[in-house]
Amino acid sequence: MQAPDTTSATTAAESASATSRTPRLKVIDMVRGITILLVVVGHAGLTPVVLNDMFRDFRLPLFFIVSGYLFSASKYFDNFTALLRTRIFTLVVPYLSAGFLCYLLWLILRTLEPNHSPGIAWHEPMQAIALGTYSGGLLLNIPIWFLTCLFVTQIIFCLSMRYLSGRPLLLQLAAMLALSLSGYALSTIVFLPWNIDVALVAQLFVFIGYQLKQHQLLSKIRVFNLGTLVWMALFLTAAYLNSYVDMNNREYGNLFLFYTAGIAGSLLAIKMTQLLSRSRFFAATLTYIGQESLAILIFHYGIFILLLNFVERFVFDSYLGWFPTTVIAVTGSLVLSLVVKRVPGMGFVLGRTRKKASPPRSYVERAVS
């Protein structure tokens, strides 16, 4: 899968209400909306497969770039404890809640139909939740692996940039590249718990997003110019030449092509989002979906696609199709999010605080900032 905000903390992106967000942050919300939709259609079995594989090349890198853009240096460089506390509540708690909720649903379906997941022992999904990784499919709510990865990614990035901040930009870039390459090297040996190796690979993407904000480059990106053609050529070439990409399973193909496609595809997605932002309908819809990206990430697969797969296999013996599955999974997740928010004491599932004055927060970035 992926993933990604998905996804899916506490910066200007969190402290401003939906109605008072700057145009720049509204675009970021829309980017999250597009990215989480790409994650859902991927899990729904988007066809043709080649199109879904192309989305894999940039949808998680885009989540990480957004994470870096929304990271608050002023808030966390001098207060690492605040970052750790916030991320535990907004990433780890939703991760555990979503994992256990999906596990309980899986146990119910398994009781109703003994042939459902016959090769998985009852305790193995619990072990996968503790490891925080995909674990070869034993993490039943597959997309939530990204939450543990994002948690570790933010910790590593903050600790690194605390000491790199103020240094020459090339030195910072070299350090982030070194961390990313070390993650790739580790992944060829072992898949670390809580996706530590993937979090290292993602550091370059987070750094790029962070620099986009530091140099206010997002407002300078234009939809139609020579740069668009250059980035499109780079993305299509890198995506075509590279092999299958799946960060969840540590499949990167050629590392240079992986980073090229991830960065170029992400910038193209931002450009496309700026174009869509001119339509009130698309702006409102994608912004809302982006602000609910955490709910969609943790519910769409672990609840709705799991139920749909069960019904399709054991009741109707037919596949519904990727588009109806996507609509049901996204709509169901949004409705369930509304329910959870209105049930007293259930806000922790979505990483919400008890402060009623708190503005609505989204996944990748209550998760990511």
PDB file of N, CA and C in Angstrom, residues 313-350:
ATOM      1  N   ARG A 313     -16.431 -12.113  -1.424  1.00  0.00           N
ATOM      2  CA  ARG A 313     -15.918 -13.482  -1.511  1.00  0.00           C
ATOM      3  C   ARG A 313     -16.896 -14.522  -0.982  1.00  0.00           C
ATOM      4  N   PHE A 314     -17.510 -14.240   0.163  1.00  0.00           N
ATOM      5  CA  PHE A 314     -18.297 -15.269   0.821  1.00  0.00           C
ATOM      6  C   PHE A 314     -19.804 -15.101   0.667  1.00  0.00           C
ATOM      7  N   VAL A 315     -20.256 -13.970   0.134  1.00  0.00           N
ATOM      8  CA  VAL A 315     -21.691 -13.740  -0.024  1.00  0.00           C
ATOM      9  C   VAL A 315     -22.079 -13.690  -1.503  1.00  0.00           C
ATOM     10  N   PHE A 316     -21.478 -12.756  -2.241  1.00  0.00           N
ATOM     11  CA  PHE A 316     -21.882 -12.562  -3.637  1.00  0.00           C
ATOM     12  C   PHE A 316     -20.950 -13.252  -4.644  1.00  0.00           C
ATOM     13  N   ASP A 317     -19.754 -13.618  -4.214  1.00  0.00           N
ATOM     14  CA  ASP A 317     -18.790 -14.283  -5.086  1.00  0.00           C
ATOM     15  C   ASP A 317     -18.536 -13.480  -6.359  1.00  0.00           C
ATOM     16  N   SER A 318     -18.387 -12.179  -6.214  1.00  0.00           N
ATOM     17  CA  SER A 318     -18.097 -11.313  -7.355  1.00  0.00           C
ATOM     18  C   SER A 318     -17.408 -10.044  -6.847  1.00  0.00           C
ATOM     19  N   TYR A 319     -16.565  -9.480  -7.739  1.00  0.00           N
ATOM     20  CA  TYR A 319     -15.806  -8.280  -7.381  1.00  0.00           C
ATOM     21  C   TYR A 319     -16.587  -7.043  -7.773  1.00  0.00           C
ATOM     22  N   LEU A 320     -16.732  -6.117  -6.846  1.00  0.00           N
ATOM     23  CA  LEU A 320     -17.540  -4.923  -7.060  1.00  0.00           C
ATOM     24  C   LEU A 320     -16.909  -3.966  -8.066  1.00  0.00           C
ATOM     25  N   GLY A 321     -15.597  -3.897  -8.096  1.00  0.00           N
ATOM     26  CA  GLY A 321     -14.912  -2.950  -8.975  1.00  0.00           C
ATOM     27  C   GLY A 321     -14.236  -1.861  -8.167  1.00  0.00           C
ATOM     28  N   TRP A 322     -13.168  -1.281  -8.747  1.00  0.00           N
ATOM     29  CA  TRP A 322     -12.370  -0.332  -7.976  1.00  0.00           C
ATOM     30  C   TRP A 322     -13.093   0.985  -7.712  1.00  0.00           C
ATOM     31  N   PHE A 323     -13.902   1.443  -8.666  1.00  0.00           N
ATOM     32  CA  PHE A 323     -14.546   2.747  -8.461  1.00  0.00           C
ATOM     33  C   PHE A 323     -15.630   2.688  -7.378  1.00  0.00           C
ATOM     34  N   PRO A 324     -16.585   1.731  -7.442  1.00  0.00           N
ATOM     35  CA  PRO A 324     -17.563   1.639  -6.338  1.00  0.00           C
ATOM     36  C   PRO A 324     -16.896   1.380  -4.995  1.00  0.00           C
ATOM     37  N   THR A 325     -15.843   0.564  -5.006  1.00  0.00           N
ATOM     38  CA  THR A 325     -15.134   0.284  -3.757  1.00  0.00           C
ATOM     39  C   THR A 325     -14.522   1.555  -3.181  1.00  0.00           C
ATOM     40  N   THR A 326     -13.933   2.379  -4.039  1.00  0.00           N
ATOM     41  CA  THR A 326     -13.342   3.647  -3.597  1.00  0.00           C
ATOM     42  C   THR A 326     -14.406   4.566  -3.015  1.00  0.00           C
ATOM     43  N   VAL A 327     -15.526   4.700  -3.696  1.00  0.00           N
ATOM     44  CA  VAL A 327     -16.606   5.576  -3.229  1.00  0.00           C
ATOM     45  C   VAL A 327     -17.120   5.112  -1.871  1.00  0.00           C
ATOM     46  N   ILE A 328     -17.363   3.812  -1.734  1.00  0.00           N
ATOM     47  CA  ILE A 328     -17.869   3.276  -0.470  1.00  0.00           C
ATOM     48  C   ILE A 328     -16.851   3.456   0.647  1.00  0.00           C
ATOM     49  N   ALA A 329     -15.579   3.178   0.361  1.00  0.00           N
ATOM     50  CA  ALA A 329     -14.541   3.265   1.383  1.00  0.00           C
ATOM     51  C   ALA A 329     -14.327   4.697   1.856  1.00  0.00           C
ATOM     52  N   VAL A 330     -14.303   5.648   0.918  1.00  0.00           N
ATOM     53  CA  VAL A 330     -14.087   7.056   1.286  1.00  0.00           C
ATOM     54  C   VAL A 330     -15.309   7.613   2.005  1.00  0.00           C
ATOM     55  N   THR A 331     -16.492   7.396   1.428  1.00  0.00           N
ATOM     56  CA  THR A 331     -17.726   7.903   2.045  1.00  0.00           C
ATOM     57  C   THR A 331     -17.935   7.295   3.423  1.00  0.00           C
ATOM     58  N   GLY A 332     -17.742   5.984   3.520  1.00  0.00           N
ATOM     59  CA  GLY A 332     -17.907   5.317   4.815  1.00  0.00           C
ATOM     60  C   GLY A 332     -16.941   5.846   5.853  1.00  0.00           C
ATOM     61  N   SER A 333     -15.717   6.106   5.448  1.00  0.00           N
ATOM     62  CA  SER A 333     -14.708   6.641   6.383  1.00  0.00           C
ATOM     63  C   SER A 333     -15.090   8.027   6.873  1.00  0.00           C
ATOM     64  N   LEU A 334     -15.616   8.865   5.973  1.00  0.00           N
ATOM     65  CA  LEU A 334     -16.022  10.220   6.357  1.00  0.00           C
ATOM     66  C   LEU A 334     -17.197  10.179   7.327  1.00  0.00           C
ATOM     67  N   VAL A 335     -18.157   9.284   7.056  1.00  0.00           N
ATOM     68  CA  VAL A 335     -19.316   9.158   7.948  1.00  0.00           C
ATOM     69  C   VAL A 335     -18.872   8.634   9.303  1.00  0.00           C
ATOM     70  N   LEU A 336     -18.013   7.619   9.309  1.00  0.00           N
ATOM     71  CA  LEU A 336     -17.536   7.057  10.575  1.00  0.00           C
ATOM     72  C   LEU A 336     -16.737   8.083  11.359  1.00  0.00           C
ATOM     73  N   SER A 337     -16.007   8.934  10.653  1.00  0.00           N
ATOM     74  CA  SER A 337     -15.270  10.006  11.317  1.00  0.00           C
ATOM     75  C   SER A 337     -16.224  10.946  12.052  1.00  0.00           C
ATOM     76  N   LEU A 338     -17.313  11.307  11.385  1.00  0.00           N
ATOM     77  CA  LEU A 338     -18.308  12.172  12.020  1.00  0.00           C
ATOM     78  C   LEU A 338     -18.886  11.523  13.276  1.00  0.00           C
ATOM     79  N   VAL A 339     -19.134  10.228  13.189  1.00  0.00           N
ATOM     80  CA  VAL A 339     -19.689   9.503  14.341  1.00  0.00           C
ATOM     81  C   VAL A 339     -18.707   9.498  15.496  1.00  0.00           C
ATOM     82  N   VAL A 340     -17.460   9.161  15.197  1.00  0.00           N
ATOM     83  CA  VAL A 340     -16.430   9.084  16.239  1.00  0.00           C
ATOM     84  C   VAL A 340     -16.265  10.424  16.940  1.00  0.00           C
ATOM     85  N   LYS A 341     -16.286  11.507  16.170  1.00  0.00           N
ATOM     86  CA  LYS A 341     -16.100  12.838  16.746  1.00  0.00           C
ATOM     87  C   LYS A 341     -17.236  13.236  17.678  1.00  0.00           C
ATOM     88  N   ARG A 342     -18.397  12.642  17.472  1.00  0.00           N
ATOM     89  CA  ARG A 342     -19.565  13.019  18.273  1.00  0.00           C
ATOM     90  C   ARG A 342     -19.818  12.090  19.455  1.00  0.00           C
ATOM     91  N   VAL A 343     -19.060  11.020  19.546  1.00  0.00           N
ATOM     92  CA  VAL A 343     -19.196  10.100  20.675  1.00  0.00           C
ATOM     93  C   VAL A 343     -18.230  10.527  21.770  1.00  0.00           C
ATOM     94  N   PRO A 344     -18.735  10.888  22.938  1.00  0.00           N
ATOM     95  CA  PRO A 344     -17.856  11.340  24.018  1.00  0.00           C
ATOM     96  C   PRO A 344     -16.787  10.301  24.348  1.00  0.00           C
ATOM     97  N   GLY A 345     -15.565  10.770  24.479  1.00  0.00           N
ATOM     98  CA  GLY A 345     -14.467   9.895  24.858  1.00  0.00           C
ATOM     99  C   GLY A 345     -13.836   9.121  23.723  1.00  0.00           C
ATOM    100  N   MET A 346     -14.324   9.282  22.485  1.00  0.00           N
ATOM    101  CA  MET A 346     -13.789   8.524  21.350  1.00  0.00           C
ATOM    102  C   MET A 346     -12.843   9.344  20.478  1.00  0.00           C
ATOM    103  N   GLY A 347     -12.655  10.614  20.806  1.00  0.00           N
ATOM    104  CA  GLY A 347     -11.833  11.473  19.979  1.00  0.00           C
ATOM    105  C   GLY A 347     -10.401  10.995  19.833  1.00  0.00           C
ATOM    106  N   PHE A 348      -9.906  10.214  20.825  1.00  0.00           N
ATOM    107  CA  PHE A 348      -8.518   9.750  20.771  1.00  0.00           C
ATOM    108  C   PHE A 348      -8.261   8.874  19.550  1.00  0.00           C
ATOM    109  N   VAL A 349      -9.300   8.233  19.028  1.00  0.00           N
ATOM    110  CA  VAL A 349      -9.136   7.377  17.856  1.00  0.00           C
ATOM    111  C   VAL A 349      -8.580   8.171  16.683  1.00  0.00           C
ATOM    112  N   LEU A 350      -8.983   9.437  16.587  1.00  0.00           N
ATOM    113  CA  LEU A 350      -8.518  10.311  15.521  1.00  0.00           C
ATOM    114  C   LEU A 350      -7.469  11.308  16.007  1.00  0.00           C
TER     115      LEU A 350
END
